[in-house]
Amino acid sequence: MNVRFWLSALVLAAPLAQAAPKSNPGRSCHLPGVEESLRCVSVKVPSNYAAKGGAMLTLHVTVAPAFRESAKQDPLFVLAGGPGQAGSDIVPYLGLTFQRARATRDVVLIDQRGTGLSGKLDCESGRSEESMTEEQALAELKACIARANKPFADYTTANAAHDIDRVRIALGYDKINLWGASYGTRLAQAYARAYPQSVRSLVLDGVAPPEMIIPAGGQDAQAALNALFSQCREDKVCARAFPRLSEEFAELAARVAKGSVEINVADPRTAEPLKQKMSNARFVRTVHSILYSPVDSRSLPYLIHSAYQGRWGPFIARSNVMSDFSSDEDLSTMLHLAVVCAEDVPRLDAGALAADSGASFMKASVTDNMIKACPLMNVPAVPLAAPSRIDVPVLMLSGALDPVTPPRRAESAARHMSKVQHFVVANAGHGISPLGCAPRLLREFLDQPSKKLDASCLKEIPSASFQVGSAGPHP
């Protein structure tokens, strides 16, 4: 079951040098998304670090050796987002985002416990998810959790941080650099606080501060949507095509919320005629997911206007991008729940929920499914610890249009750090590292973390054109 479809509220070749890890070289392997041969390593870790002699888990680790034989001894550990995304899901980033960094150091991608090739905690749906009701989806999730019969309380951010150190030791590294994206920034900060002596530097892209409640993204999502509407008004082509964009969106959202929108589309798998109601949760999730990418968001005015006029086909097609038949990077459903239900939802009281969603298009509907699902996981609440100070050099990257981890989130995290460089990209959303000159800046920072970067090149990242018709973006 794809957590992004039902539960999500928010949420990259060259010849290899023979620079295998010192103490656990692993085996040669090929993973989807890259043509080159990499090194795959299995690392055993305790399921519960507090229980001596207890069950063990096997982590999958992918090592991309440095291109140069004279590689530096401080590798870059890559931590994916979610929670629930695996390092092996983002192996294709090696060809762009981390290619410059690999010139001088190994890149290590970890499949966090419960994700990817590290015992993925996921559910196979027996039917078409996009046609299921919310009640049917919850019933399938309940059955899946019961079948899994796993100690979900062991799948925490703290244990994942301990796992990282086990991997570091197994591969024979001393100090490491960490790159984290989205939830991966939370995990990177947790590791830096638990093992400060083992960290050389941090790169945090789309920063989640310790106090952030992952399902509570209403304020940031509304700010991103407002920014999009403002940009459309300022763009002559977009403003002429959609002069009532914000009004149409409000009216459309109200119709959907009332349950009065019935759509007739073709089943994406069978092409058979399919009649269904557009649920409020699906409508909101689709709009929110589009806002992650400024390129994708340039199509949102067209999608809104088309749906407002009763032509739901383009909107449904984009919504289906979130479903399992067109997604290559499924999050681990139960790992996502294990972390969020223990670390986030217990802090999401009625007051916090109302304050976050009251003036947002997301309202409370997106978090309702999460709140309903958490009792099924039966995980104890993990109290939020007061964050200790991080004293290693930190590079933070934020997108001004990010609907989940905008610059204000990084600024909050920076209050607990002593050596921070924070750069905001005006025309970017969620995820900066692959864009423009960012891969070069990443390499420069890793080579000299204490040196001040000249990041003026990030201003050259352009904004995309708006789509005003079915042919695609306006030239």
Coordinates of C-alpha atoms in Angstrom, one line a residue:
M1 CA 0.0 0.0 0.0
N2 CA 1.4 3.4 -1.0
V3 CA 1.5 5.6 2.1
R4 CA 1.7 8.7 -0.1
F5 CA -1.7 7.8 -1.5
W6 CA -3.6 7.2 1.7
L7 CA -1.6 8.5 4.6
S8 CA 0.7 11.2 3.4
A9 CA 0.2 14.6 4.8
L10 CA 3.2 16.3 3.7
V11 CA 6.3 14.3 3.0
L12 CA 20.4 10.4 -8.6
A13 CA 28.7 6.9 -14.2
A14 CA 31.8 6.8 -14.3
P15 CA 34.6 4.1 -14.0
L16 CA 35.0 3.0 -10.4
A17 CA 38.3 3.2 -8.5
Q18 CA 39.0 0.2 -6.3
A19 CA 38.4 1.9 -3.0
A20 CA 36.3 -0.7 -1.2
P21 CA 35.5 -0.2 2.5
K22 CA 38.2 -1.3 4.8
S23 CA 36.7 -4.0 7.1
N24 CA 33.5 -5.2 5.3
P25 CA 34.0 -5.0 1.5
G26 CA 30.6 -6.7 0.7
R27 CA 29.8 -7.8 -2.8
S28 CA 29.6 -6.3 -6.2
C29 CA 26.0 -5.5 -7.1
H30 CA 23.8 -3.7 -9.7
L31 CA 20.8 -1.7 -8.5
P32 CA 17.9 -0.2 -10.5
G33 CA 18.6 3.3 -11.8
V34 CA 22.4 3.0 -12.3
E35 CA 24.4 1.1 -14.8
E36 CA 27.7 0.9 -12.9
S37 CA 28.7 -1.8 -10.5
L38 CA 28.4 -0.8 -6.8
R39 CA 29.2 -2.5 -3.5
C40 CA 26.4 -3.9 -1.5
V41 CA 27.0 -4.7 2.2
S42 CA 24.9 -6.4 4.8
V43 CA 25.2 -5.2 8.4
K44 CA 23.6 -6.9 11.4
V45 CA 22.1 -4.6 14.1
P46 CA 20.1 -5.3 17.2
S47 CA 16.3 -4.9 16.8
N48 CA 16.2 -3.5 20.3
Y49 CA 19.5 -1.9 21.5
A50 CA 18.3 -2.1 25.1
A51 CA 17.8 -5.9 25.0
K52 CA 21.0 -7.8 25.2
G53 CA 21.1 -11.0 23.1
G54 CA 17.8 -10.1 21.4
A55 CA 16.7 -10.4 17.8
M56 CA 18.9 -9.0 15.1
L57 CA 18.0 -7.1 11.9
T58 CA 20.0 -7.0 8.6
L59 CA 20.5 -3.7 7.0
H60 CA 21.3 -3.2 3.3
V61 CA 24.0 -0.7 2.6
T62 CA 25.1 0.6 -0.8
V63 CA 28.6 1.9 -1.2
A64 CA 29.6 4.0 -4.2
P65 CA 33.4 4.1 -4.0
A66 CA 35.2 7.4 -4.7
F67 CA 36.4 7.9 -8.3
R68 CA 40.0 8.7 -7.2
E69 CA 42.2 6.1 -5.6
S70 CA 43.5 8.7 -3.2
A71 CA 40.0 9.1 -1.7
K72 CA 39.6 11.0 1.5
Q73 CA 38.8 8.8 4.6
D74 CA 35.6 10.7 5.5
P75 CA 32.8 9.4 3.4
L76 CA 29.4 10.9 2.7
F77 CA 26.5 9.0 4.3
V78 CA 23.2 9.6 2.5
L79 CA 20.0 9.5 4.5
A80 CA 16.7 9.4 2.5
G81 CA 13.4 11.0 3.5
G82 CA 9.9 9.9 4.4
P83 CA 10.2 8.4 7.0
G84 CA 10.0 5.3 4.9
Q85 CA 12.2 6.0 1.8
A86 CA 15.2 3.8 1.4
G87 CA 18.7 4.7 0.3
S88 CA 18.5 2.3 -2.5
D89 CA 15.5 4.2 -3.8
I90 CA 17.7 7.3 -4.4
V91 CA 20.7 5.5 -5.9
P92 CA 20.0 7.3 -9.2
Y93 CA 21.1 10.5 -7.4
L94 CA 24.6 9.3 -7.7
G95 CA 24.7 10.3 -11.3
L96 CA 24.0 14.0 -10.7
T97 CA 23.7 15.2 -7.1
F98 CA 26.7 13.3 -5.7
Q99 CA 28.9 12.8 -8.7
R100 CA 31.2 15.7 -7.8
A101 CA 31.3 14.6 -4.2
R102 CA 32.4 11.1 -5.3
A103 CA 35.5 12.5 -6.9
T104 CA 37.1 12.7 -3.4
R105 CA 35.1 10.4 -1.1
D106 CA 33.0 7.3 -0.9
V107 CA 29.2 7.8 -0.9
V108 CA 27.3 5.4 1.4
L109 CA 23.5 5.0 1.1
I110 CA 21.7 3.2 3.9
D111 CA 18.4 1.5 3.7
Q112 CA 17.0 2.5 7.1
R113 CA 15.6 -0.4 9.1
G114 CA 12.1 -1.3 7.8
T115 CA 12.7 0.3 4.3
G116 CA 13.9 -0.9 0.9
L117 CA 16.2 -3.9 1.1
S118 CA 16.4 -3.7 4.9
G119 CA 13.2 -5.7 5.6
K120 CA 10.7 -3.3 4.1
L121 CA 7.6 -3.0 6.2
D122 CA 5.0 -2.5 3.5
C123 CA 1.5 -3.8 2.5
E124 CA 0.4 -5.3 -0.8
S125 CA -3.0 -4.0 -1.7
G126 CA -5.4 -6.5 -3.1
R127 CA -7.4 -4.0 -5.1
S128 CA -7.1 -0.7 -6.9
E129 CA -6.2 1.8 -4.2
E130 CA -7.4 4.8 -6.1
S131 CA -10.9 3.4 -6.2
M132 CA -11.0 2.4 -2.5
T133 CA -13.0 4.3 0.1
E134 CA -11.2 5.6 3.2
E135 CA -12.9 2.9 5.3
Q136 CA -11.7 0.1 2.9
A137 CA -8.1 1.4 3.0
L138 CA -8.1 1.5 6.8
A139 CA -9.5 -2.1 7.0
E140 CA -6.7 -3.3 4.6
L141 CA -4.1 -1.5 6.6
K142 CA -5.4 -3.1 9.8
A143 CA -5.2 -6.6 8.3
C144 CA -1.7 -5.9 7.0
I145 CA -0.4 -4.7 10.4
A146 CA -1.8 -7.8 12.0
R147 CA -0.1 -10.1 9.4
A148 CA 3.3 -8.3 9.8
N149 CA 3.5 -9.1 13.5
K150 CA 6.6 -7.0 14.0
P151 CA 8.0 -5.1 17.1
F152 CA 7.1 -1.7 15.7
A153 CA 8.3 0.0 18.8
D154 CA 11.9 -0.9 17.7
Y155 CA 11.6 1.2 14.5
T156 CA 12.4 4.6 15.8
T157 CA 14.6 7.5 14.7
A158 CA 16.9 6.9 17.7
N159 CA 17.5 3.2 16.8
A160 CA 18.0 4.2 13.2
A161 CA 20.7 6.6 14.4
H162 CA 22.4 3.8 16.4
D163 CA 22.2 1.7 13.1
I164 CA 24.2 4.4 11.3
D165 CA 27.0 4.1 13.8
R166 CA 27.0 0.3 13.4
V167 CA 27.4 0.8 9.7
R168 CA 30.2 3.3 10.1
I169 CA 32.1 0.8 12.3
A170 CA 31.4 -2.1 10.0
L171 CA 32.8 -0.2 7.0
G172 CA 35.9 0.9 8.9
Y173 CA 35.3 4.6 8.8
D174 CA 36.3 7.1 11.5
K175 CA 34.5 10.5 11.0
I176 CA 31.7 10.7 8.5
N177 CA 29.8 13.5 6.7
L178 CA 26.0 13.1 6.5
W179 CA 23.6 14.4 3.8
G180 CA 20.0 14.2 4.7
A181 CA 16.8 15.2 2.8
S182 CA 13.5 16.0 4.5
Y183 CA 13.0 13.4 7.2
G184 CA 16.6 12.4 6.6
T185 CA 17.6 15.7 8.1
R186 CA 15.9 14.7 11.3
L187 CA 17.8 11.5 11.4
A188 CA 21.1 13.2 10.5
Q189 CA 20.6 15.6 13.5
A190 CA 19.7 12.7 15.8
Y191 CA 23.0 10.9 14.8
A192 CA 25.1 14.1 15.2
R193 CA 23.7 14.5 18.7
A194 CA 24.1 10.9 19.7
Y195 CA 27.6 10.5 18.2
P196 CA 29.2 14.0 18.0
Q197 CA 32.7 12.6 18.0
S198 CA 32.0 10.6 14.7
V199 CA 30.6 13.5 12.7
R200 CA 32.7 15.8 10.5
S201 CA 29.9 17.9 8.8
L202 CA 26.2 17.9 8.0
V203 CA 24.4 18.8 4.8
L204 CA 20.6 19.3 5.4
D205 CA 18.3 19.7 2.4
G206 CA 14.7 20.6 3.3
V207 CA 15.3 20.9 7.0
A208 CA 13.0 19.3 9.6
P209 CA 13.8 20.8 13.0
P210 CA 13.4 18.5 16.1
E211 CA 10.1 20.1 17.2
M212 CA 8.4 19.7 13.8
I213 CA 5.3 17.5 13.8
I214 CA 5.4 15.8 10.4
P215 CA 1.6 15.4 9.8
A216 CA 1.0 19.1 10.7
G217 CA 1.8 20.8 7.4
G218 CA -1.2 22.9 6.9
Q219 CA 0.3 26.4 7.4
D220 CA 3.3 25.7 5.2
A221 CA 1.2 24.1 2.4
Q222 CA -1.2 27.1 2.4
A223 CA 1.8 29.5 2.2
A224 CA 3.1 27.6 -0.8
L225 CA -0.3 27.7 -2.5
N226 CA -0.7 31.4 -1.8
A227 CA 2.7 32.0 -3.3
L228 CA 1.7 30.1 -6.5
F229 CA -1.5 32.1 -6.8
S230 CA 0.5 35.3 -6.4
Q231 CA 3.0 34.3 -9.1
C232 CA 0.1 33.4 -11.5
R233 CA -1.4 36.9 -10.9
E234 CA 2.0 38.5 -11.7
D235 CA 2.5 36.4 -14.9
K236 CA 0.7 37.9 -17.8
V237 CA 0.0 34.6 -19.6
C238 CA -1.2 32.8 -16.4
A239 CA -3.3 35.8 -15.2
R240 CA -5.0 36.1 -18.6
A241 CA -5.8 32.4 -18.8
F242 CA -6.9 32.1 -15.1
P243 CA -8.2 35.5 -13.9
R244 CA -10.2 33.9 -11.1
L245 CA -7.8 31.2 -10.0
S246 CA -8.0 31.6 -6.2
E247 CA -11.8 32.0 -6.3
E248 CA -12.1 28.9 -8.5
F249 CA -10.0 26.9 -6.2
A250 CA -12.0 27.9 -3.1
E251 CA -15.3 27.0 -4.9
L252 CA -13.9 23.7 -6.1
A253 CA -12.5 22.8 -2.7
A254 CA -15.9 23.5 -1.2
R255 CA -17.7 21.3 -3.7
V256 CA -15.3 18.4 -3.0
A257 CA -15.6 18.9 0.8
K258 CA -19.4 18.5 0.5
G259 CA -19.0 15.2 -1.3
S260 CA -20.9 16.4 -4.3
V261 CA -18.2 15.8 -7.0
E262 CA -18.7 12.6 -8.9
I263 CA -16.3 11.8 -11.7
N264 CA -16.3 9.4 -14.6
V265 CA -12.9 8.2 -15.7
A266 CA -11.1 5.2 -17.1
D267 CA -9.6 2.7 -14.7
P268 CA -5.8 3.3 -14.9
R269 CA -5.2 -0.4 -15.0
T270 CA -8.0 -1.9 -17.0
A271 CA -9.2 1.2 -19.0
E272 CA -12.8 0.2 -18.0
P273 CA -15.2 3.0 -17.2
L274 CA -15.0 4.0 -13.5
K275 CA -17.4 6.1 -11.6
Q276 CA -16.3 7.5 -8.2
K277 CA -16.6 10.4 -5.9
M278 CA -13.6 12.7 -5.5
S279 CA -12.8 12.4 -1.8
N280 CA -11.7 15.5 0.1
A281 CA -8.6 13.6 1.3
R282 CA -7.5 12.6 -2.3
F283 CA -8.2 16.1 -3.6
V284 CA -6.1 17.8 -0.9
R285 CA -3.2 15.2 -1.1
T286 CA -3.0 15.7 -4.9
V287 CA -2.8 19.5 -4.6
H288 CA -0.2 19.2 -1.8
S289 CA 2.0 16.7 -3.7
I290 CA 2.1 19.0 -6.8
L291 CA 3.3 21.9 -4.7
Y292 CA 6.5 19.9 -3.8
S293 CA 8.0 20.8 -7.2
P294 CA 7.9 24.3 -8.7
V295 CA 8.0 22.7 -12.1
D296 CA 4.9 20.5 -11.3
S297 CA 3.2 23.4 -9.5
R298 CA 3.2 25.4 -12.8
S299 CA 0.6 22.9 -14.0
L300 CA -1.7 23.4 -11.0
P301 CA -3.6 26.5 -12.2
Y302 CA -4.5 24.5 -15.4
L303 CA -5.6 21.5 -13.4
I304 CA -7.7 23.6 -11.0
H305 CA -9.4 25.5 -13.8
S306 CA -10.1 22.3 -15.8
A307 CA -11.6 20.5 -12.7
Y308 CA -13.6 23.7 -11.9
Q309 CA -15.1 23.4 -15.4
G310 CA -16.0 19.7 -14.9
R311 CA -13.0 18.3 -16.8
W312 CA -11.4 16.1 -14.1
G313 CA -9.2 14.0 -16.5
P314 CA -6.0 16.0 -16.1
F315 CA -6.3 16.3 -12.3
I316 CA -7.0 12.5 -12.0
A317 CA -4.0 11.7 -14.2
R318 CA -1.8 13.7 -11.9
S319 CA -3.4 12.2 -8.8
N320 CA -2.5 8.7 -10.2
V321 CA 1.1 9.6 -10.2
M322 CA 0.9 9.1 -6.4
S323 CA -0.4 5.6 -6.7
D324 CA 1.5 2.3 -6.9
F325 CA 1.2 1.6 -10.6
S326 CA 3.2 4.7 -11.5
S327 CA 5.6 5.2 -8.6
D328 CA 9.1 3.8 -8.4
E329 CA 9.9 5.0 -4.9
D330 CA 7.2 3.7 -2.6
L331 CA 7.6 4.6 1.0
S332 CA 7.4 1.8 3.5
T333 CA 3.9 2.2 4.9
M334 CA 4.4 0.6 8.3
L335 CA 7.9 2.1 8.9
H336 CA 6.4 5.5 8.2
L337 CA 3.6 4.8 10.7
A338 CA 6.0 3.4 13.3
V339 CA 8.0 6.5 13.4
V340 CA 5.3 9.1 13.1
C341 CA 2.8 7.4 15.4
A342 CA 5.5 7.3 18.1
E343 CA 7.3 10.6 17.6
D344 CA 4.8 13.0 16.0
V345 CA 1.2 12.2 16.5
P346 CA 1.3 12.1 20.3
R347 CA 2.2 15.9 20.1
L348 CA -0.6 16.6 17.7
D349 CA -3.3 17.6 20.2
A350 CA -6.6 19.3 19.2
G351 CA -5.1 22.7 19.8
A352 CA -2.1 22.1 17.6
L353 CA -4.2 20.6 14.9
A354 CA -6.7 23.5 14.9
A355 CA -3.9 26.1 14.8
D356 CA -2.2 24.3 11.9
S357 CA -5.1 23.5 9.7
G358 CA -7.7 26.2 10.5
A359 CA -6.8 28.6 7.7
S360 CA -5.3 26.0 5.3
F361 CA -6.8 24.2 2.4
M362 CA -5.6 21.0 4.0
K363 CA -7.9 21.4 7.0
A364 CA -7.9 18.3 9.3
S365 CA -8.8 15.8 6.6
V366 CA -5.2 14.8 5.7
T367 CA -4.2 14.0 9.3
D368 CA -7.4 12.2 10.1
N369 CA -6.3 9.0 8.4
M370 CA -3.0 9.1 10.3
I371 CA -4.7 9.6 13.6
K372 CA -7.0 6.7 12.9
A373 CA -4.2 4.4 11.8
C374 CA -1.9 5.0 14.8
P375 CA -3.8 3.0 17.4
L376 CA -3.4 0.0 15.1
M377 CA 0.4 0.2 15.4
N378 CA 0.3 0.1 19.2
V379 CA 3.6 1.9 19.7
P380 CA 4.5 3.9 22.8
A381 CA 5.0 7.6 22.6
V382 CA 8.6 8.8 22.3
P383 CA 9.0 12.1 24.3
L384 CA 10.7 15.0 22.5
A385 CA 14.1 15.5 24.1
A386 CA 15.5 18.9 24.5
P387 CA 18.0 19.3 21.5
S388 CA 21.6 19.5 22.4
R389 CA 23.9 21.9 20.5
I390 CA 25.5 20.7 17.3
D391 CA 29.0 22.2 16.8
V392 CA 30.2 20.7 13.5
P393 CA 29.8 22.7 10.3
V394 CA 26.3 22.5 8.8
L395 CA 25.2 23.4 5.3
M396 CA 21.4 24.0 5.0
L397 CA 19.5 24.3 1.8
S398 CA 15.9 25.5 1.6
G399 CA 13.4 26.2 -1.2
A400 CA 11.4 29.4 -0.8
L401 CA 8.4 27.6 -2.3
D402 CA 8.7 24.4 -0.2
P403 CA 5.3 23.3 1.1
V404 CA 6.7 21.1 3.9
T405 CA 10.1 22.3 5.0
P406 CA 10.3 26.0 4.1
P407 CA 13.1 28.3 5.2
R408 CA 11.5 29.0 8.6
R409 CA 12.0 25.3 9.5
A410 CA 15.8 25.5 8.9
E411 CA 16.0 28.7 10.8
S412 CA 14.4 27.0 13.8
A413 CA 16.8 24.1 13.6
A414 CA 19.8 26.5 13.3
R415 CA 19.0 27.8 16.8
H416 CA 20.7 24.7 18.1
M417 CA 23.8 24.8 15.9
S418 CA 27.0 26.9 16.1
K419 CA 28.4 26.8 12.6
V420 CA 25.6 27.1 10.0
Q421 CA 25.5 28.3 6.4
H422 CA 21.9 28.5 5.2
F423 CA 21.0 29.3 1.6
V424 CA 17.5 29.8 0.3
V425 CA 16.7 29.3 -3.4
A426 CA 13.9 31.6 -4.5
N427 CA 12.6 29.4 -7.4
A428 CA 12.8 26.0 -5.7
G429 CA 10.5 23.8 -3.6
H430 CA 11.2 20.6 -1.7
G431 CA 14.8 19.5 -2.6
I432 CA 17.7 21.7 -3.7
S433 CA 20.7 19.4 -4.0
P434 CA 20.2 18.3 -7.6
L435 CA 19.5 21.8 -8.9
G436 CA 21.8 24.1 -10.8
C437 CA 25.2 24.6 -9.1
A438 CA 24.1 22.9 -5.9
P439 CA 26.1 19.6 -6.6
R440 CA 29.3 21.8 -7.0
L441 CA 28.6 23.7 -3.8
L442 CA 28.1 20.3 -2.0
R443 CA 31.5 19.2 -3.1
E444 CA 33.1 22.5 -2.1
F445 CA 31.5 22.4 1.4
L446 CA 32.6 18.8 1.9
D447 CA 36.2 19.6 1.0
Q448 CA 36.3 22.6 3.3
P449 CA 33.4 22.7 5.6
S450 CA 34.6 25.7 7.6
K451 CA 35.1 27.9 4.6
K452 CA 32.3 30.4 3.7
L453 CA 30.6 29.4 0.4
D454 CA 29.8 31.7 -2.4
A455 CA 26.3 30.5 -3.3
S456 CA 25.3 33.4 -5.5
C457 CA 25.0 30.9 -8.4
L458 CA 21.8 29.5 -6.8
K459 CA 20.1 32.7 -7.8
E460 CA 20.5 31.6 -11.4
I461 CA 18.1 28.7 -11.0
P462 CA 15.1 29.8 -13.2
S463 CA 11.4 29.6 -12.6
A464 CA 9.4 27.4 -14.9
S465 CA 6.7 28.5 -17.3
F466 CA 3.0 28.1 -16.4
Q467 CA 0.9 25.5 -18.2
V468 CA -2.2 27.2 -19.7
G469 CA -3.5 24.4 -22.0
S470 CA -3.3 20.7 -22.6
A471 CA -0.2 21.1 -24.8
G472 CA 2.0 21.7 -21.8
P473 CA 3.9 24.7 -20.4
H474 CA 3.6 28.0 -22.3
P475 CA 6.9 28.7 -24.2

